[in-house]
XYZ file of C-alpha atoms in Angstrom:
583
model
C 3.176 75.350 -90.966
C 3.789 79.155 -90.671
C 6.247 80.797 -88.986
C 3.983 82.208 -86.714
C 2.362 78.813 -85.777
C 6.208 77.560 -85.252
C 7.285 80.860 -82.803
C 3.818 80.235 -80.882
C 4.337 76.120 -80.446
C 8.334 76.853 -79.008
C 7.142 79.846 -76.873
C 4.603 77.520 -75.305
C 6.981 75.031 -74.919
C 9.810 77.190 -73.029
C 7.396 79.491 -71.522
C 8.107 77.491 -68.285
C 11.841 77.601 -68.008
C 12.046 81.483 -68.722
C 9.526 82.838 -66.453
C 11.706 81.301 -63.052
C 14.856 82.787 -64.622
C 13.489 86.176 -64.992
C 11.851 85.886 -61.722
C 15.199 85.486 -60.068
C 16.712 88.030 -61.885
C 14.210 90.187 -61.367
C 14.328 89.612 -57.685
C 17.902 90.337 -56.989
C 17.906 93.121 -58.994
C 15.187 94.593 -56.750
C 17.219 93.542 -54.090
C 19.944 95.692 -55.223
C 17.578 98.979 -55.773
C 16.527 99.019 -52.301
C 19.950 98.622 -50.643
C 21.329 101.007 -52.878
C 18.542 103.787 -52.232
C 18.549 102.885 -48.277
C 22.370 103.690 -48.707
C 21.661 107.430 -50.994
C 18.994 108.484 -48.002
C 20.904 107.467 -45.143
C 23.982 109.449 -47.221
C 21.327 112.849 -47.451
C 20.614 112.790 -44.088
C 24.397 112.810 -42.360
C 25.104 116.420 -41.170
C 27.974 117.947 -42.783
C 31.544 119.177 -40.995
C 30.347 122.523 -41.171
C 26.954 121.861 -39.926
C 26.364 120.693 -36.002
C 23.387 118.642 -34.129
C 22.961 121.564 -32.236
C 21.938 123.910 -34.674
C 18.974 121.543 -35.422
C 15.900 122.815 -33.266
C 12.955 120.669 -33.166
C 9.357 121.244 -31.046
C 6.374 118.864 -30.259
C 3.028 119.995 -28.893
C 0.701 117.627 -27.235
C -3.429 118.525 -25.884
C -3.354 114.623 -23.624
C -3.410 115.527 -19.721
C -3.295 112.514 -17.358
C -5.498 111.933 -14.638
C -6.038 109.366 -11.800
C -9.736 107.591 -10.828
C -10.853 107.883 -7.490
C -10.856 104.860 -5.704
C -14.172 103.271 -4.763
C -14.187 101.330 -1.461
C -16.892 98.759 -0.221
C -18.543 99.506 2.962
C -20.455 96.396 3.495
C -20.001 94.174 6.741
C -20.173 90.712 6.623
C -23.752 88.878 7.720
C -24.140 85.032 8.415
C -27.425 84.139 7.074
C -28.933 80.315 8.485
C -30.928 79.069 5.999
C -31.782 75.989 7.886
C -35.422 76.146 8.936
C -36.227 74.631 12.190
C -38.947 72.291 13.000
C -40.536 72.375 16.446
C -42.618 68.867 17.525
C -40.522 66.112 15.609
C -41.641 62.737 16.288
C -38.862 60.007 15.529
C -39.555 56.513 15.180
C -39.027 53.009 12.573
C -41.404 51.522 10.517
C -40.456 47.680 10.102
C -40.647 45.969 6.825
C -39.571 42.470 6.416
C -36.827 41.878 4.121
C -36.816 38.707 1.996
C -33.323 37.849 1.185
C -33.447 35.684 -1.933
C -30.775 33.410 -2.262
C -29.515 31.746 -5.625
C -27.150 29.116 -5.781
C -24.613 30.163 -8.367
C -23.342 27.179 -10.325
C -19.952 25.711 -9.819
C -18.314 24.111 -12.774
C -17.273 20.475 -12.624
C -13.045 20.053 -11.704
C -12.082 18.467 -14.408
C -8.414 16.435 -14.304
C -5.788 17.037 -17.246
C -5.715 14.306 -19.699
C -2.795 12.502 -18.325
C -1.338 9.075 -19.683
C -1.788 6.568 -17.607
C 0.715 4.380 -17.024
C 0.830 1.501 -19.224
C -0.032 -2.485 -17.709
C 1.806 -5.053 -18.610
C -0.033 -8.332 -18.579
C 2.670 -10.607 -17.767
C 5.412 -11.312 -15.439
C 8.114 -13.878 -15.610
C 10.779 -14.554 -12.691
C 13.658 -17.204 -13.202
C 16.209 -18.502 -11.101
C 18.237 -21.120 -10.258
C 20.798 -22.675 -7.358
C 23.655 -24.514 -7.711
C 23.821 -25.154 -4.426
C 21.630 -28.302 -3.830
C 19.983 -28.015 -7.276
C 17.101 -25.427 -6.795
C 15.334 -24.201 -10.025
C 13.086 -21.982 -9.370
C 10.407 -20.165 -11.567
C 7.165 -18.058 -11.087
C 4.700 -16.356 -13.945
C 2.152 -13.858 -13.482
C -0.684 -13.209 -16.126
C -3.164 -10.555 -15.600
C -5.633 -8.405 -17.670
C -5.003 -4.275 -18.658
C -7.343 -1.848 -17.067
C -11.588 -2.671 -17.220
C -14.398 -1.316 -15.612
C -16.539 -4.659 -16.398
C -14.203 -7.436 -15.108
C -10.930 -8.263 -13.979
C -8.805 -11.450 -14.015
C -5.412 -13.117 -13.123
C -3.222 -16.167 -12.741
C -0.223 -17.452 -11.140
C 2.044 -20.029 -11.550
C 4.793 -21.393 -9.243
C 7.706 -23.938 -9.114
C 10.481 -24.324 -6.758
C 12.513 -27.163 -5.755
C 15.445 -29.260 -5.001
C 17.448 -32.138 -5.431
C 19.744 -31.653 -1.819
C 20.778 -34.673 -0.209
C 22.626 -33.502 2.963
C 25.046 -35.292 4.966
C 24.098 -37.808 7.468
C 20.842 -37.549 6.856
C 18.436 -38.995 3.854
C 17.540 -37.721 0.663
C 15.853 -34.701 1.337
C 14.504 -33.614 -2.288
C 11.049 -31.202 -2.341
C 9.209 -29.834 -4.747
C 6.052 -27.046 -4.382
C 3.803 -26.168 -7.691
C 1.026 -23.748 -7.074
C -1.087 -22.731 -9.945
C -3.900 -20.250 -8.826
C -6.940 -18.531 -11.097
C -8.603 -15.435 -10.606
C -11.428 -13.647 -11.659
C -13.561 -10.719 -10.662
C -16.660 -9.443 -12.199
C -17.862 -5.809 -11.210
C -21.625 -4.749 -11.378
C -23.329 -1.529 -9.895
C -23.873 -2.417 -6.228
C -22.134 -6.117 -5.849
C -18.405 -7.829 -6.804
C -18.196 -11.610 -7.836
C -15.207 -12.805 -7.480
C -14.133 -16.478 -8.272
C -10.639 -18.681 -6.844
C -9.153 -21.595 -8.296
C -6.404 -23.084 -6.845
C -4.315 -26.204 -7.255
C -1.078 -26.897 -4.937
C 1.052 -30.000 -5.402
C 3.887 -30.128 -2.480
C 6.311 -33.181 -2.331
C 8.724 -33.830 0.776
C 10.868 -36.721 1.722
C 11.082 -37.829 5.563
C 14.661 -37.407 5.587
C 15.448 -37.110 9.102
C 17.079 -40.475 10.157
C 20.567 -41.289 10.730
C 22.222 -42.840 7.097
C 24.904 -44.458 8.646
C 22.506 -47.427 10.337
C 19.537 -46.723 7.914
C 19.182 -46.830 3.920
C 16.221 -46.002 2.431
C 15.191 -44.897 -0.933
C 13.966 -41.634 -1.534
C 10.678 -43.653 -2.952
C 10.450 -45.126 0.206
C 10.183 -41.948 2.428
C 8.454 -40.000 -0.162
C 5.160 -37.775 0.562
C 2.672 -35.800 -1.433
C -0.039 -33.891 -0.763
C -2.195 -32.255 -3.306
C -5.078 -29.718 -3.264
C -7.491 -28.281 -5.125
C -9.680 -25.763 -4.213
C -12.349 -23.281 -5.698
C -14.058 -20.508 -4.606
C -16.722 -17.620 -5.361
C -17.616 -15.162 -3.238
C -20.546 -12.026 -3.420
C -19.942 -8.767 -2.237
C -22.097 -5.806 -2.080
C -21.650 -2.023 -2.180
C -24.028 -0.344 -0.457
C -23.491 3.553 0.370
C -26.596 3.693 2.358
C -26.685 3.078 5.920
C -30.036 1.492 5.278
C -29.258 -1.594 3.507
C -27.628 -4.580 4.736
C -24.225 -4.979 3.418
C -23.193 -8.814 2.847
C -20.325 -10.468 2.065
C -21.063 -14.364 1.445
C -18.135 -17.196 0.636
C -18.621 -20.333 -0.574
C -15.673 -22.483 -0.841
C -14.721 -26.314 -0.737
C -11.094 -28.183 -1.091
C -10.227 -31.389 -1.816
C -6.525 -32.503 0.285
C -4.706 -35.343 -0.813
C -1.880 -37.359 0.040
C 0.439 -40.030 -1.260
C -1.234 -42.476 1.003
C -4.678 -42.091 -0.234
C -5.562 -40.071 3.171
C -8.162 -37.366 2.057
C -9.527 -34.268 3.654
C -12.618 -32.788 1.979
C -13.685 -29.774 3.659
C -17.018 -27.459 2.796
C -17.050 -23.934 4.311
C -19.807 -21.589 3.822
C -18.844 -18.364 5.745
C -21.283 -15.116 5.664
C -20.852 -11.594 6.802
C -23.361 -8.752 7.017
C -23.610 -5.199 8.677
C -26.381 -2.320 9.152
C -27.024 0.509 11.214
C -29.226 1.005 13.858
C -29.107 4.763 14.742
C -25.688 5.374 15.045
C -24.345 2.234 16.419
C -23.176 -0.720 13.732
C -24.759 -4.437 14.014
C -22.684 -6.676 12.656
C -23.208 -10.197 12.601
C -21.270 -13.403 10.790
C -22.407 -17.055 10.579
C -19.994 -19.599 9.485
C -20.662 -23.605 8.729
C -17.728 -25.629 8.036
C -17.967 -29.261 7.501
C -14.945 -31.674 7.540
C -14.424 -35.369 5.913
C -11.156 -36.968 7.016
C -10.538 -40.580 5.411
C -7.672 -42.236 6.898
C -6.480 -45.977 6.161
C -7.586 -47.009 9.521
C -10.548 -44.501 10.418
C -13.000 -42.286 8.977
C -14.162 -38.565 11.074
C -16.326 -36.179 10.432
C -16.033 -33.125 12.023
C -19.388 -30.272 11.650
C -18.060 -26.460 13.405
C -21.280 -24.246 13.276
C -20.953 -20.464 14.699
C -23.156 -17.129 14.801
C -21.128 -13.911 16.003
C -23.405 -10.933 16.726
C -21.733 -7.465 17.488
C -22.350 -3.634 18.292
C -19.379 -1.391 16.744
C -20.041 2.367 17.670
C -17.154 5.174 17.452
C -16.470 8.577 18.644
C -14.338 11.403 17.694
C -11.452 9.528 19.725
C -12.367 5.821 20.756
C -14.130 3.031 19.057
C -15.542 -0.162 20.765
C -16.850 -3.323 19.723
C -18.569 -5.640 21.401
C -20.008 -9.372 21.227
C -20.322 -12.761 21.421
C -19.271 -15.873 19.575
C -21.484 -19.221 20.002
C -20.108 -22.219 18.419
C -21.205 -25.345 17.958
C -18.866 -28.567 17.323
C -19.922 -31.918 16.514
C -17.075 -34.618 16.267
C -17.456 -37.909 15.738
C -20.925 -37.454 16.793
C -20.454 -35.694 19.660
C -21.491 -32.586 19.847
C -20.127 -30.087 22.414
C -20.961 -25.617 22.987
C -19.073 -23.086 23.396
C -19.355 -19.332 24.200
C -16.469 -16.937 23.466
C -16.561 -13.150 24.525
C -15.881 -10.331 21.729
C -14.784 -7.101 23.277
C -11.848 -4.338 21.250
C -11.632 -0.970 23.151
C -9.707 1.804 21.639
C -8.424 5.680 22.012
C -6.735 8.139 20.652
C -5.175 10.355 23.282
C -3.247 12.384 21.098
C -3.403 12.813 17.403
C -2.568 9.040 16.471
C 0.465 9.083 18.591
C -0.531 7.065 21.428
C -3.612 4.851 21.238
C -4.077 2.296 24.078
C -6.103 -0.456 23.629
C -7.320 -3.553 25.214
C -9.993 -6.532 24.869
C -10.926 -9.833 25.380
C -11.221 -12.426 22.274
C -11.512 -16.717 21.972
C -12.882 -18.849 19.413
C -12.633 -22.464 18.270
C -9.403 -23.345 16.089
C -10.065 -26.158 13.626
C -7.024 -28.971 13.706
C -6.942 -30.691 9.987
C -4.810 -32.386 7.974
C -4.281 -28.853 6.061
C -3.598 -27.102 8.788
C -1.169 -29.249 10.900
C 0.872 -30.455 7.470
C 1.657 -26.933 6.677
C 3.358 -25.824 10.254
C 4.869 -29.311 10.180
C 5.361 -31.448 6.712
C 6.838 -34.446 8.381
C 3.821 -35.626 10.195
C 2.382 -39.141 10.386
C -0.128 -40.053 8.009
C -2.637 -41.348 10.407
C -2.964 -37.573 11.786
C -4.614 -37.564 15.509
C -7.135 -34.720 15.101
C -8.188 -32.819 17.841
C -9.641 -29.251 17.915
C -8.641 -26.649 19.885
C -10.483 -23.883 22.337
C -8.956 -21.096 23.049
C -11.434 -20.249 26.110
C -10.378 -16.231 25.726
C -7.406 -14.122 25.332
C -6.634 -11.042 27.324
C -4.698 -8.523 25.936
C -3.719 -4.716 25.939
C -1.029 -2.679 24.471
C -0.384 0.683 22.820
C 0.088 1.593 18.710
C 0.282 4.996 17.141
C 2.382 7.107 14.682
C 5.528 8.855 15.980
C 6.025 10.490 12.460
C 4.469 10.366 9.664
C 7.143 7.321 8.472
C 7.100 5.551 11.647
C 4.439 3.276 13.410
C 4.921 1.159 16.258
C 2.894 -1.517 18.394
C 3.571 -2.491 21.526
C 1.421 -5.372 23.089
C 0.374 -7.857 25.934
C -1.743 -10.734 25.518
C -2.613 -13.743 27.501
C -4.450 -17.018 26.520
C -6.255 -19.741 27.956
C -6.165 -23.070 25.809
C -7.751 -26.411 25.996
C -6.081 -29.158 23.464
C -3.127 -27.225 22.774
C -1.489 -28.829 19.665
C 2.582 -30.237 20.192
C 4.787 -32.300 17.994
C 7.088 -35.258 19.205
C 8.686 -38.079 17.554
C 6.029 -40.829 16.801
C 7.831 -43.716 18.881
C 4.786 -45.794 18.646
C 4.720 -47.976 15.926
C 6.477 -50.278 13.782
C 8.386 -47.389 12.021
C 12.209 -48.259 13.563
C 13.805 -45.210 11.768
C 11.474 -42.450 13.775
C 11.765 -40.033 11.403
C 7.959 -38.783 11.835
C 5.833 -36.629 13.888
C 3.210 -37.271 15.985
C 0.055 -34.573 17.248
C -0.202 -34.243 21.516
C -2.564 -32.349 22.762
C -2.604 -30.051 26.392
C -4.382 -27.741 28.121
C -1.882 -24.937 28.228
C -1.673 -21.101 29.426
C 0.201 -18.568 26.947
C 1.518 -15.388 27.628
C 2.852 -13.523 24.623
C 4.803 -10.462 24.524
C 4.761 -8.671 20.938
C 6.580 -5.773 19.652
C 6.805 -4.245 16.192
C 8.396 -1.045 14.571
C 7.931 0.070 11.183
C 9.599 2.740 9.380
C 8.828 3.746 5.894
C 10.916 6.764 4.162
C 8.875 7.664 1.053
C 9.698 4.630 -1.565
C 13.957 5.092 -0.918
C 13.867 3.328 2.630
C 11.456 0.444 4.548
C 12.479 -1.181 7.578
C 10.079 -3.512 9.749
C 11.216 -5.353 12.988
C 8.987 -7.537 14.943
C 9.137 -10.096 17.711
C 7.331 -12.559 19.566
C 8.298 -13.728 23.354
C 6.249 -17.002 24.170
C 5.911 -18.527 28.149
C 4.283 -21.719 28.259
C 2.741 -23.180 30.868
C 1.389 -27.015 29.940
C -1.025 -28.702 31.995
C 0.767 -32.057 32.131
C 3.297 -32.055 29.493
C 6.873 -31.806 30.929
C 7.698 -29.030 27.902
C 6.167 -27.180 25.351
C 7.108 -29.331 22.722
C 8.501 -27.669 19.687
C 7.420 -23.909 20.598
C 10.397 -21.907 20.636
C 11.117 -19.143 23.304
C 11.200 -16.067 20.956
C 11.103 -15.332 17.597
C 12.605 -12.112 15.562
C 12.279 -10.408 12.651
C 14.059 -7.736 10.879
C 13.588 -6.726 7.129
C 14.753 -3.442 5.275
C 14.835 -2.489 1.255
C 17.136 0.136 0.117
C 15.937 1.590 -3.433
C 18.354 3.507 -5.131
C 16.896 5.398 -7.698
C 14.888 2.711 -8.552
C 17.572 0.797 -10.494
C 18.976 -0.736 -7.787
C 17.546 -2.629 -4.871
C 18.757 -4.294 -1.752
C 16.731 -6.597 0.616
C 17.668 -8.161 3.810
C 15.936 -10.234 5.859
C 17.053 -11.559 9.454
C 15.015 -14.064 11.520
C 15.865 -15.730 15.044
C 14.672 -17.968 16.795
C 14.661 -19.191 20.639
C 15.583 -22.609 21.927
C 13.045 -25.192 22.540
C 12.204 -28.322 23.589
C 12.133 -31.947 21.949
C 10.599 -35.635 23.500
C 13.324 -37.953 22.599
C 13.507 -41.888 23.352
C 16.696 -43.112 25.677
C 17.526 -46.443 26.322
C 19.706 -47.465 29.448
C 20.055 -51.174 30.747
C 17.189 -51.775 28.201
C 14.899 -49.655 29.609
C 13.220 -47.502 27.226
C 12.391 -43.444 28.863
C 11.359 -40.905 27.007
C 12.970 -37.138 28.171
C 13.093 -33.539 27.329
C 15.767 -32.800 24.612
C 16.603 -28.807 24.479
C 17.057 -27.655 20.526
C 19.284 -24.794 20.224
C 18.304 -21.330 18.818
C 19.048 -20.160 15.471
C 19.437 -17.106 13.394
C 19.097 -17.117 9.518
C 20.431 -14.554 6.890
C 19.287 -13.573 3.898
C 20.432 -10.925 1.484
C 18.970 -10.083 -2.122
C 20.323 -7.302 -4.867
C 17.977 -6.606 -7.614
C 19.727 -4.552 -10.796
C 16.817 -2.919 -12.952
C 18.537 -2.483 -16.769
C 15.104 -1.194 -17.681
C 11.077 -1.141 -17.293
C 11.143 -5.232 -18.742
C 14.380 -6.422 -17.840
C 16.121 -7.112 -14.373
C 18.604 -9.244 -12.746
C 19.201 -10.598 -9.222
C 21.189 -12.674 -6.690
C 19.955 -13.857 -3.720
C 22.426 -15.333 -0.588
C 20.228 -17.903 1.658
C 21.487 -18.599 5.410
C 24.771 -16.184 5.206
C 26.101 -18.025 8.462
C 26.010 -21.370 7.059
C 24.483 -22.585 10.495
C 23.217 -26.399 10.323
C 20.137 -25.475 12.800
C 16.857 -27.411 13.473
C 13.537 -26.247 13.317
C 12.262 -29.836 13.560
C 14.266 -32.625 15.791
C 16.597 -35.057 13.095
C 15.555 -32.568 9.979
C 18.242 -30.407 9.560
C 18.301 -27.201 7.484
C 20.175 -25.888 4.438
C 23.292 -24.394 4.820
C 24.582 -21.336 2.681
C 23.606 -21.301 -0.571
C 22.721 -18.370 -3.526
C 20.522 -18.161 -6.390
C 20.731 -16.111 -9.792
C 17.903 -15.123 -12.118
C 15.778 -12.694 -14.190
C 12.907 -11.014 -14.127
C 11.333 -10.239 -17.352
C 7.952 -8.907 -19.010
C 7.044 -11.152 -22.014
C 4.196 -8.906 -22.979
């Protein structure tokens, strides 16, 4: 490489770097020329001490002359000028078109709910308990199905008794089972529903005196036993159209230990339509009855047809009918005609409704019936039915809040064969520990009150009572109808882990026939039973959704009263148990 090549290739390589030096110094120097030649002119220029500013003349010629414009001024006056053109001759009037407003229903989407859970079913129930005081176990089970749109079905299973023996009186042991099936089927305009029950009740005729009597409890032992199934159809209708129906068909089959039996057959039908605006109702019943005693055999047909008018306004509602019923016992066959009349209104928003009517019917005595209200009847039952020619009542209900109801009312009764109980003194049984059936034309006027209050699910308190007059046709007394009865039941939730029940009932004095012997004759006379009042209190301790725990105190007072002459009742006594959910 030459030396020329080599000079070239480092020139172009610090070509870069030089050129911004010399630029810099170049600049400044520049920088320095012009202040230093502003300085050497401004230097020339400053007079000298000998030389003044006044011997400096200077002159200055100009050729510009100014000049002001004339002004120029507008002379013009202002003109309105009305451009609006008028019309002579101007007809007015209105040409009319029709208008066809066309209307178009705008779609509204379906409300649709928020998937919520539901709240899980269960589908069992158990309840245990049990008494030391006279030896009560005590046990109930509940099955049931979850949630279905096809069917639905249940079952129940009960068992209570006791072992008591109390003093001066005989063995007084009971027992009540109860099993009962259910089942309901749904379809698109009718319900089926089907009932099975079975009821096995054991008592002891326990009221005679120990200390000249003793039996065994074999001896004074009863039974009875039922079974009874059911179906009924329902219907559904929405139109006012069609005929709604609902049609029962049921039959039982009483027994007790005596071989005594009651078959009954009931076929009992409902159906309603409109007829403009007014409802026609009208029921039909047939109910046949087989009673097969060790000394007799009845048979006992009841036939009815009940045809009504139900209308309703804004405030009142009526309905109005008749009952015809026809009754053949023991081959004779006797009618009957019953009025149907319920008047009704609302004078101010639910507050105070008045109402008023007149009702009767036929009431069918049976061995069911009568061994229910009283246990410690005779076998050979004296059957009898019962008219009750019309009842005449009126009273006043309503709402004084939206947690409190009340009913107030009035009612009085006409009755031929009137049912009593009295000591069977008639046959060979010495001990007269049984009950025998009178019957009596009687009046009845009934006084009823009732008051409910309900404070969301915290607080429930119900009170009701009964005050009875009875006026017999030929009995002395009304035999074993007390005076008065009263109820009073509250529940206290608390939080829904603990609740408190209480439950108070009274009852009036009344009357019993009792035998008395003086200078050997034998008279029979009114006995008067003291009133009663009975105590209960229950506490229920939740520990969770399947698992709770309770006590229950029966007869708080420990009163010895009667509700049946010679059978006296329980004293105090308490019961502890569980209630749990299985699955």
């Amino acid at each position: 490489m030459s030396f020329e090549n080599t000079y070239q290739t480092e020139s172009a390589n610090t070509q870069p770097f030089l050129s911004r030096r010399q630029k810099r110094q170049i600049e400044w120097i520049m920088i320095i020329l012009l202040i230093c030649g502003y300085a050497a002119v401004t230097l020339a220029q400053t007079p000298t001490p000998t030389t003044g500013l006044n011997d400096l003349n200077y002159s200055a010629e100009s050729v510009f002359q100014p000049t002001i414009k004339d002004a120029v001024k507008l002379s013009d006056v202002p003109e309105i000028k009305d451009s609006v053109r008028r019309i002579s001759n101007i007809k007015y009037g209105i040409t009319s078109i029709p208008v066809f407003a066309k209307y178009e229903a705008q779609p509204i989407e379906v409300a649709k709910l928020q998937n919520e859970p539901l709240q899980k079913l269960y589908h069992s129930l158990l309840k245990l308990g049990y008494s030391p005081y006279y030896n009560m176990p005590y046990g109930e089970l509940w099955l049931g199905s979850s949630r279905s749109k096809d069917m639905n079905y249940s079952a129940h299973l009960k068992h209570f008794s006791s072992t008591t023996h109390l003093k001066d009186v005989g063995y007084g042991g009971f027992s009540d089972n109860q099993v009962n099936v259910f089942g309901k089927r749904f379809y698109k305009k009718h319900t089926l529903n089907g009932d099975l029950n079975y009821e096995r009740n054991v008592v002891h005729y326990y009221g005679y005196d120990t200390t000249l009597n003793h039996l065994s409890k074999d001896y004074t032992k009863q039974r009875y036993q039922l079974f009874e199934p059911k179906i009924q159809v329902m219907s559904h209708y929405t139109d006012s159209t069609h005929i709604n129906h609902n049609i029962q068909l049921s039959y039982y089959n009483l027994k007790n230990l005596y071989r005594e039996t009651e078959n009954n057959v009931k076929l009992n039908a409902h159906g309603s339509t409109f007829i403009n605006k007014e409802k026609l109702n009208v029921g039909f019943l047939t109910d046949y009855y087989n009673h097969r005693q060790a000394n007799d055999t009845a048979s006992d047909l009841i036939m009815s047809l009940s045809p009504s008018f139900e209308a309703a306004g804004k405030k009142w509602h009526a309905n109005v009918g008749v009952t015809g019923t026809l009754d053949n016992f023991k081959k004779v066959s006797k009618f009957y005609f019953y009025p149907q009349l319920n008047l009704d209104y609302d004078i101010y928003e639910s507050i105070i409704i008045p109402y008023a009517g007149v009702s009767g019917g036929l009431i069918k005595n049976s061995m069911r019936t009568l061994s229910r209200e009283n246990p410690f009847i005779d076998t050979t039952i004296n059957y009898r039915n019962t008219s009750n020619k019309y009842s005449l009542f009126g009273g006043l209900r309503g709402n004084l809040s939206s947690s409190t109801s009340y009913d107030a009312k009035v009612n009085y009764a006409q009755y031929e064969d009137l049912h009593f109980f009295v000591i069977d003194y008639r046959g060979a049984n010495l001990i007269y520990n049984q009950f025998y059936v009178l019957y009596d034309d009687a009046s009845v006027l009934t006084l009823t009150g009732q008051l409910k209050y309900q404070m969301k699910e915290k607080l429930s308190f119900i009170g009701k009572g009964n005050y009875y007059i009875y006026k017999p046709k030929n009995l002395t007394r009304a035999y074993h109808k007390p005076d008065f009865d009263l109820t009073f039941s509250a529940i206290y939730n608390l939080q829904s882990k603990i609740i408190i029940r209480g439950d108070l009932f009274f009852m009036g004095k009344q009357w019993a026939l009792t035998q008395m012997e003086e200078g050997g004759v034998t008279s029979y006379t009114p006995k008067q039973i003291n009133g009663w009042a009975d105590i209960n209190l229950e506490g229920e301790y939740r520990y969770s959704k399947m698992l709770s725990f309770f006590v229950r105190f029966n007869n708080i007072a420990s009163q010895r009263y009667y509700r049946w002459e010679r059978y006296p009742s329980q004293r105090f006594s308490f019961m502890l148990g569980l209630t749990f959910v299985p699955f």
